[in-house]
Structures are given as C-alpha cells and as structure tokens.
Short mmCIF file of C-alpha atoms in Angstrom, two decimals:
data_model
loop_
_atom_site.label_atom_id
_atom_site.label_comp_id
_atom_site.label_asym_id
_atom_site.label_seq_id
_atom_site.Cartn_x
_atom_site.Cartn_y
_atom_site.Cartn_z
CA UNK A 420 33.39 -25.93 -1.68
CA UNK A 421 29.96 -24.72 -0.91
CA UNK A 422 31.14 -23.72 2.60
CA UNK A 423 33.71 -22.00 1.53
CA UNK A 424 31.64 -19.96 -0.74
CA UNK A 425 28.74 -19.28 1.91
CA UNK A 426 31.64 -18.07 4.43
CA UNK A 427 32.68 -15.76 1.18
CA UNK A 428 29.10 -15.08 0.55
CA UNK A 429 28.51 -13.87 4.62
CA UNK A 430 31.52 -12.36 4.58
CA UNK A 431 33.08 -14.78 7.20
CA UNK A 432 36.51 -16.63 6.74
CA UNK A 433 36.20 -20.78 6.35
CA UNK A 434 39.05 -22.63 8.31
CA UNK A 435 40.34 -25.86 8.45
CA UNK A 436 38.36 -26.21 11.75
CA UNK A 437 35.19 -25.02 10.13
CA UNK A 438 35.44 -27.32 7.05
CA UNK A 439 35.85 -30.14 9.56
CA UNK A 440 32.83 -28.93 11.50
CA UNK A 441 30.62 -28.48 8.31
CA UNK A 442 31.45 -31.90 6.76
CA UNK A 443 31.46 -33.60 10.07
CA UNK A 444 34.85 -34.80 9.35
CA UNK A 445 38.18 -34.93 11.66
CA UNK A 446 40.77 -32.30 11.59
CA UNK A 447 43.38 -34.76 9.82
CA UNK A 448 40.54 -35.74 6.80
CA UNK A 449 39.77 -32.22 6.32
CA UNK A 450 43.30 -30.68 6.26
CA UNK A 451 43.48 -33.84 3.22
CA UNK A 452 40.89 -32.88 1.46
CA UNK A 453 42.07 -28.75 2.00
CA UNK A 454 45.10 -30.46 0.16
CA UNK A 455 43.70 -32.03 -2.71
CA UNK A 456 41.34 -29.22 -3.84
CA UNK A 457 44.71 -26.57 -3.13
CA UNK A 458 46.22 -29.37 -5.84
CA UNK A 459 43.45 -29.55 -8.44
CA UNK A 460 43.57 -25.27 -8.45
CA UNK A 461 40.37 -24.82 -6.34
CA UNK A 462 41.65 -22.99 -3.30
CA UNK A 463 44.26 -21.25 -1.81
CA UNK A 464 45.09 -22.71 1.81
CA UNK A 465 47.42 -19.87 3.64
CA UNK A 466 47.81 -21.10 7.78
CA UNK A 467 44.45 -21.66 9.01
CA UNK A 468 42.30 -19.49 5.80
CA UNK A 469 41.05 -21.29 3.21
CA UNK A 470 39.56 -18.98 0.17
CA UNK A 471 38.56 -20.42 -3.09
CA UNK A 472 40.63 -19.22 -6.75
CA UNK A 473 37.72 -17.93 -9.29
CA UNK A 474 37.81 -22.12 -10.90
CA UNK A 475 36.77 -22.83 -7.56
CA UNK A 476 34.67 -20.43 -7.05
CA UNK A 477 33.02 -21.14 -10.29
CA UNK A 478 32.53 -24.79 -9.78
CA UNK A 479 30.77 -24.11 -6.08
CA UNK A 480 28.20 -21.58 -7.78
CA UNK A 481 27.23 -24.51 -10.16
CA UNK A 482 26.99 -26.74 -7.40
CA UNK A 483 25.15 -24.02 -5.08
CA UNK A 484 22.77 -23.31 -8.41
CA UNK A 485 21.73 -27.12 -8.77
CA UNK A 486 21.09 -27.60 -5.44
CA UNK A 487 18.81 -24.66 -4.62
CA UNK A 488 16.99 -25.70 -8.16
CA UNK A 489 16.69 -28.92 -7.03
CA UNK A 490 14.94 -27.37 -3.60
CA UNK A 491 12.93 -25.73 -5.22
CA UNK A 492 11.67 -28.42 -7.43
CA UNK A 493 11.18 -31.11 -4.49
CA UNK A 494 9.13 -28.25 -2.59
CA UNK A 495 6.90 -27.31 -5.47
CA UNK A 496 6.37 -30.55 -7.60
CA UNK A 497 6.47 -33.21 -4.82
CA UNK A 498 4.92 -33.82 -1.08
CA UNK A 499 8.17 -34.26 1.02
CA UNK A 500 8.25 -32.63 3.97
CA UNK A 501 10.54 -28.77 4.54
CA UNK A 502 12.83 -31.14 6.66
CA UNK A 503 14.10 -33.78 3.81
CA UNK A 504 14.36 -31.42 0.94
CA UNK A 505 17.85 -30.32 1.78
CA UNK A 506 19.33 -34.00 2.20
CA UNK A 507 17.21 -34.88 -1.26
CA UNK A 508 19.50 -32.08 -3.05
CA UNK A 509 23.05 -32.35 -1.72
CA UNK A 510 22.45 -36.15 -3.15
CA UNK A 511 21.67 -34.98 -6.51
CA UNK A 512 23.10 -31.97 -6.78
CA UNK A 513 26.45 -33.96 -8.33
CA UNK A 514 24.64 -35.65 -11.17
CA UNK A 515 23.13 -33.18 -13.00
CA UNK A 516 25.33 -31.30 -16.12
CA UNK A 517 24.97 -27.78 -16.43
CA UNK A 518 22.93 -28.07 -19.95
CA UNK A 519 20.39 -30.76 -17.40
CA UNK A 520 20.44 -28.14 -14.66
CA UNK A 521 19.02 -25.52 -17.11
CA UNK A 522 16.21 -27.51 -18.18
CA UNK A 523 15.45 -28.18 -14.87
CA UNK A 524 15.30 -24.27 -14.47
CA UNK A 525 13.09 -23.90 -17.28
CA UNK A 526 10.49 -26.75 -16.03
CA UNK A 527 9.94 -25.17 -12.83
CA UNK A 528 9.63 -21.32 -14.11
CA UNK A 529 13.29 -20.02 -13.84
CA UNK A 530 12.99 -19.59 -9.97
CA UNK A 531 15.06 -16.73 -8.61
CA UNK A 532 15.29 -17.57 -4.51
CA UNK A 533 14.78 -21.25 -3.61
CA UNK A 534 12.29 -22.13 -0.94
CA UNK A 535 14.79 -21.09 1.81
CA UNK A 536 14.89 -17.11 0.40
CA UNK A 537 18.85 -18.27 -0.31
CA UNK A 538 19.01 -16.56 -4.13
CA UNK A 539 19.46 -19.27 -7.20
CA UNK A 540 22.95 -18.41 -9.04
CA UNK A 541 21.96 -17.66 -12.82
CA UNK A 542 23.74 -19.90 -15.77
CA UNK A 543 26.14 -17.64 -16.05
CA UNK A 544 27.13 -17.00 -12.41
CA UNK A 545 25.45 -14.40 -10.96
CA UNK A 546 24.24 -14.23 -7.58
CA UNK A 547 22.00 -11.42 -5.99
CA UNK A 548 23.42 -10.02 -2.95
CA UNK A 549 22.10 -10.89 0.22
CA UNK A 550 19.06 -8.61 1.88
CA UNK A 551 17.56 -8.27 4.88
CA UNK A 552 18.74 -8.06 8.62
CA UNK A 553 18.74 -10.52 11.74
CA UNK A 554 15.45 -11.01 13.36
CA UNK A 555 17.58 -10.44 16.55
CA UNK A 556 17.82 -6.72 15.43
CA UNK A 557 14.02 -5.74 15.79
CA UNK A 558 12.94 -3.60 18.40
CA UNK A 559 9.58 -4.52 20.34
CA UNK A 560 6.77 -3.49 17.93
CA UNK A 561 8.36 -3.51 14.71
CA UNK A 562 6.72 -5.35 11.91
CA UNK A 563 8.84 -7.33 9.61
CA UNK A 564 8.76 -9.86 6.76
CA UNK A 565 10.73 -13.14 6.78
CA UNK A 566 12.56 -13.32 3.52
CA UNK A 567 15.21 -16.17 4.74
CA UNK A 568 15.02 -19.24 6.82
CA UNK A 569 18.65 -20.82 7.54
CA UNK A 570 17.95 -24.72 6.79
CA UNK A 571 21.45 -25.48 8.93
CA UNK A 572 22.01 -27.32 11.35
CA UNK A 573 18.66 -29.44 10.79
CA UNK A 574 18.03 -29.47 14.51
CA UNK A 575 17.46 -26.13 14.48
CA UNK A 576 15.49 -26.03 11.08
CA UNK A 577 13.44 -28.77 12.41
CA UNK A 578 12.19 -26.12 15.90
CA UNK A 579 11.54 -23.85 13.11
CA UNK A 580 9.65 -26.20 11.02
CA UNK A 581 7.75 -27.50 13.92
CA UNK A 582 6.22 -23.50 15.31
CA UNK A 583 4.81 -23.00 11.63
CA UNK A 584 6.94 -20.55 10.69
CA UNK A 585 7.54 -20.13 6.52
CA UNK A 586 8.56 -17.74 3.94
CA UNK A 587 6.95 -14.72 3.37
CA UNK A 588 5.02 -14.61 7.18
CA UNK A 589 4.40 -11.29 8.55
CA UNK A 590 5.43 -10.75 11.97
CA UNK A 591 4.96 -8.28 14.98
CA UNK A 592 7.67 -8.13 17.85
CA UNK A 593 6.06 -8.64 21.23
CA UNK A 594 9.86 -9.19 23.13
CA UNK A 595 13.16 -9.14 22.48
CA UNK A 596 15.46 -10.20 24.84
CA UNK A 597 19.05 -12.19 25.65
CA UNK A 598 17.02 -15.27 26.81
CA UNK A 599 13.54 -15.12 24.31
CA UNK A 600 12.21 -13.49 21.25
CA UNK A 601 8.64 -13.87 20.95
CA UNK A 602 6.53 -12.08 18.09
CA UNK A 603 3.17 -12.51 16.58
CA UNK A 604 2.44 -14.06 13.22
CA UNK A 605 -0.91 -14.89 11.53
CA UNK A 606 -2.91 -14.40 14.57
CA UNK A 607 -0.54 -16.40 16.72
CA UNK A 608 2.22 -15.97 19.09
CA UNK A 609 5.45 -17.56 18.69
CA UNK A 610 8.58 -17.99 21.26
CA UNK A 611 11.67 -18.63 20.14
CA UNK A 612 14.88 -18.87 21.87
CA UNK A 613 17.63 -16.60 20.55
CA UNK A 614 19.81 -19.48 18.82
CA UNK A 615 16.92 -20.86 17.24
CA UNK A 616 15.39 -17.08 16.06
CA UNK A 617 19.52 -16.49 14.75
CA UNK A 618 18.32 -18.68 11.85
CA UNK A 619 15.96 -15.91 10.67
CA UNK A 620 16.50 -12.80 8.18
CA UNK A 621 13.81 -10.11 7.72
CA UNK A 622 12.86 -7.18 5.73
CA UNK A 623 10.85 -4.51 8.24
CA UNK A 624 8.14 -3.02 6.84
CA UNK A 625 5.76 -0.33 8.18
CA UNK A 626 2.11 -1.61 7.32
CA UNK A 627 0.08 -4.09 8.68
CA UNK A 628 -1.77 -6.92 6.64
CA UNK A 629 -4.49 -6.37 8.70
CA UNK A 630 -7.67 -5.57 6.61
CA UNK A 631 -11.28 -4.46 6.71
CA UNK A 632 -14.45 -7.13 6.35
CA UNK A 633 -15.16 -5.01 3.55
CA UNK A 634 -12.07 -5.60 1.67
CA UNK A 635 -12.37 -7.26 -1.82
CA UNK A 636 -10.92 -10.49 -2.59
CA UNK A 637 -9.89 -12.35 -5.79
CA UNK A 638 -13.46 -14.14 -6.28
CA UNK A 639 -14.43 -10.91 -6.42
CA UNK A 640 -12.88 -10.26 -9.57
CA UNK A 641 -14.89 -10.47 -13.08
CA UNK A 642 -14.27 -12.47 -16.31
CA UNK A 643 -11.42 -10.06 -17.85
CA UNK A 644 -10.59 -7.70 -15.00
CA UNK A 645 -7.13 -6.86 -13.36
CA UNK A 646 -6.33 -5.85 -9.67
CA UNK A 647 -3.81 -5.90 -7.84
CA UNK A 648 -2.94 -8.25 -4.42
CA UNK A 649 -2.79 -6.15 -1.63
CA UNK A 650 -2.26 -8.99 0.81
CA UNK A 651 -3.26 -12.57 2.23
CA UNK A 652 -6.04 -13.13 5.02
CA UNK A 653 -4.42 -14.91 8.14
CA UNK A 654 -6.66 -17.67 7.99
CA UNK A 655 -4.63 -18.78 4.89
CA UNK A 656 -1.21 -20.12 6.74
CA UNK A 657 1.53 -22.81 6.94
CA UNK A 658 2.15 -24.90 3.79
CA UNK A 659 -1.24 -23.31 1.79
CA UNK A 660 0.24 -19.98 2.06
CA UNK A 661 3.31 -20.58 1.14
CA UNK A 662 2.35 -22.61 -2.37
CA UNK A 663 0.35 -19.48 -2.71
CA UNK A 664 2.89 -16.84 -2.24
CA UNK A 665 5.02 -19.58 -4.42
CA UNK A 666 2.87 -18.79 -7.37
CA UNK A 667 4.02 -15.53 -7.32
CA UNK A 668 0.75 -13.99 -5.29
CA UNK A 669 2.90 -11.52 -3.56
CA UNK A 670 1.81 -7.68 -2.48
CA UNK A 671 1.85 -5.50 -5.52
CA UNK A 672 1.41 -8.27 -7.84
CA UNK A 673 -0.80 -7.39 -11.27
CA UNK A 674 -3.44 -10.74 -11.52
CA UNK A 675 -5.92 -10.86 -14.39
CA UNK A 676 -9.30 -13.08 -14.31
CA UNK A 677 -8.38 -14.61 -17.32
CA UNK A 678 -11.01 -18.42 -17.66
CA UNK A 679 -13.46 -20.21 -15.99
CA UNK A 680 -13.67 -23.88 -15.65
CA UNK A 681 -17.39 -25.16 -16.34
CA UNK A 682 -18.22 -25.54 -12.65
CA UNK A 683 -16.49 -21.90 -12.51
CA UNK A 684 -14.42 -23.53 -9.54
CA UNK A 685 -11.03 -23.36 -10.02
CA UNK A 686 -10.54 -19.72 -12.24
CA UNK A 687 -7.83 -19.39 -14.27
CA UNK A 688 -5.85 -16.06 -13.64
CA UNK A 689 -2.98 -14.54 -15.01
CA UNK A 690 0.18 -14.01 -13.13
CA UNK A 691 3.75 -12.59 -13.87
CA UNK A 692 2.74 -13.84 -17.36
CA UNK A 693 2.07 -16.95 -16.19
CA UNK A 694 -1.26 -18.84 -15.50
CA UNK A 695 -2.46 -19.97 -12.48
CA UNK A 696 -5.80 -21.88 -10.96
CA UNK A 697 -6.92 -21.05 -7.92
CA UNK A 698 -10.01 -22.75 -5.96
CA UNK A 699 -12.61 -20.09 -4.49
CA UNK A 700 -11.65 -20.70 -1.39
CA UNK A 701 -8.33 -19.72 -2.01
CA UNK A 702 -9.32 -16.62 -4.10
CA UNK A 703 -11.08 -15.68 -1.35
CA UNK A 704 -8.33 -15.50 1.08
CA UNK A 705 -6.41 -13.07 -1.39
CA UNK A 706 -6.99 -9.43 -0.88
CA UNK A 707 -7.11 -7.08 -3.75
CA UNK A 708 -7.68 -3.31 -4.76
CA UNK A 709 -8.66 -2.60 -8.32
CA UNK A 710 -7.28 1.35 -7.82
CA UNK A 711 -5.59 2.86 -10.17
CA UNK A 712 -6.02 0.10 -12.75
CA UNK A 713 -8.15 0.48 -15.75
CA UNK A 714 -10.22 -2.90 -16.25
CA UNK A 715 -11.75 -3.49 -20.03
#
C-alpha cells in the first residue's frame, strides 16, 4: 500500500512487476496479494496498473504517518544508527492505533518532515507536496540545500550514509557529469556516482554560509536578548549538526537567551516556542545577527 501511494505521490504508476520488486516477492505472490486488497476495496487492479480507491488510500497515509513518526522518534530519542531506523519502523508501524500514533506526535513536538525530508501526513490526512529538484539537475557552481535523502534501496542509503552526507548540508557543484557528480560540502569534497547522487533532492539557493571571523555567535548573546540564526560554522557537521538543525536552529530562526544553568554551561534558549539547551561549544558554532530586532 505504501508503494502504491509513493508511485501516486511521484507521480509514477505501481505495477504488478513493481509491487513484486518492492516487497521482494514473486510475480505469482504479488498478483495474490494485488487480489486480496482489489477484494477488501483497497485498489483498483486494471491490466498491469494498480491505483489505490480513497479507503486505500486512506489506510496507506496512516501507515506512511506512523512510520515517518516512528523515524523520527528512533533518530531523535535513541542512538541507532541512520541505517536501522527504517527497518525499526516498518516493524512497528502496524501496532500502533491512530489515537497511540498521535501521542507519539505530541511527545516528540508534532514533527512536520521526518529525518529523511519525506513530509509526516497530519491526523487528518494531509500531506505537503513534494519540493525541491534532483541533485542531477545542478549546473557546475550552483549552491544548493539538501532537503531529501531517499532511504531506498539500503545499499544505496548506506554509500550515502557512509560520505557524511545529512539533512540540511549546504553544497557547491564542482562537476556534473554522466559518469560522476562531485560537489563540496562543509569544507569537503564529495564524489558520488550518478545512481547513488539520484537519491538526493535539493533546494538551490544563492548565498553562501560562508562567514566572517568577526561574525557573532549564539554565546554571544546576553541574558534576555533575541537574534536571529544566520547560519552554522562548518566545523559543526555529520550527526552534531543535524541534532542541531533538528532543534529547529535553521536560517531565519528567532532564538531568545532565555536561563543560565549555575555553571552558565549549557544556556537555555528559546526556540519556535520551545526550549532548548545548548553547550557553549555548540552556541558557538551558531551564527547570528541581532539586525533589525529590538532586544529589551
């Protein structure tokens, strides 16, 4: 059902010999199964298309909603690796009800994208369309921002995994050709082959992160000040940059100096009405610009 609604959702038709391919399934078990769900009102199944009727299409958004919840739980409240956090959630993504699935939402902040960039359904259904372009598309110079990472097939994932690529990284392209697409990120060049870089969707943008020594940073904010985050330094990468950006520490983000501990190391701040702690030396890898904010 789920592939059925991300061929929908791409705009791509799902077909017995797809299903079989997703599921990993023969041609004969998957033209059964096509069967059974055409019988409990789920899909049509017209020659070789296979489109879902709006029950069906209802019951995969509740199963597409628990599973990117449950992603996004296992990659901010526990230590398992990028790798296992898809195989965690398509075994639990059957045993939650949807009343269970909303708490879940609720515990972990009411996440809108899971940690993919693939957008969480709401309760009620609604998914946000999709954004961004193929990385494939960039010309040579063009700066960009990943906003998607395809987690299928896992041997792909895993390449991706492995060159320290994440949400959220900036990146510069260096090449673009049929054989190799190599681009800079975080002071770093990466080479990808074109199969592997398919995986990745963008947003281009037109400024740089790069910024001045004399740039302030969050530790440079006072007891009751605001500024806003203007971006992150390129020393701050992989896994720590991504919890950051996680916590909503995005560009254009409003964050408040709101408590000190006694040690004054972490500071409590306030973001997206929500409050954070942040060590020192993570405040000081956060850039900021207090213009056009008044600050009591």
């Amino acid at each position: 059902m789920k592939h059925i609604y991300d061929c929908e959702y791409n705009q791509a038709q799902s077909s017995l010999n797809s299903i079989a391919g997703n599921l990993n399934i023969t041609s004969d078990k998957a033209a059964k199964l096509i069967s059974k769900l055409a019988e409990m009102g789920l899909v049509y199944a017209k020659t070789d298309k296979v489109t879902l009727t709006q029950e069906g299409r209802s019951y995969a958004l509740r199963v597409i909603r628990i599973h990117r919840l449950w992603e996004r739980y296992l990659a901010d409240q526990t230590s398992l690796r990028e790798t296992e956090w898809h195989a965690q959630a398509e075994e639990r993504e059957h045993h939650l009800t949807e009343e269970q699935a909303n708490v879940l939402a609720a515990q972990i902040g009411n996440p809108v994208v899971d940690p993919h960039g693939d957008p969480i359904p709401s309760s009620d259904g609604i998914i946000k369309e999709k954004r961004g372009v193929s990385i494939l598309k960039l010309d040579i110079g063009q700066l960009a921002r990943i906003v998607h990472i395809e987690d299928e097939p896992n041997s792909v994932y895993s390449q991706i995994v492995a060159s320290g690529i994440h949400l959220g990284m900036q990146i510069r392209i260096l090449e673009n050709s049929k054989d190799k697409i190599k681009f800079i990120a975080e002071g770093e060049e990466i080479l990808l082959s074109p199969l592997i870089a398919s995986n990745l969707t963008v947003m281009p943008e037109s400024k740089s992160e790069d910024f001045k020594k004399d740039t302030p940073t969050l530790s440079s904010l006072k007891a009751g000040e605001e500024a806003e985050v203007i971006g992150i330094s390129k020393a701050c990468r992989g896994q720590q940059r991504r919890r950051i950006m996680d916590l909503g520490i995005v560009n254009g983000t409003k964050i408040r100096y709101e408590m000190e501990s006694a040690g004054k190391d972490p500071i409590a701040y306030s973001v997206r009405g929500s409050m954070v702690a942040l060590r020192k030396a993570q405040a000081d890898q956060i850039f900021i610009s207090k213009k056009g904010i008044v600050n009591g």
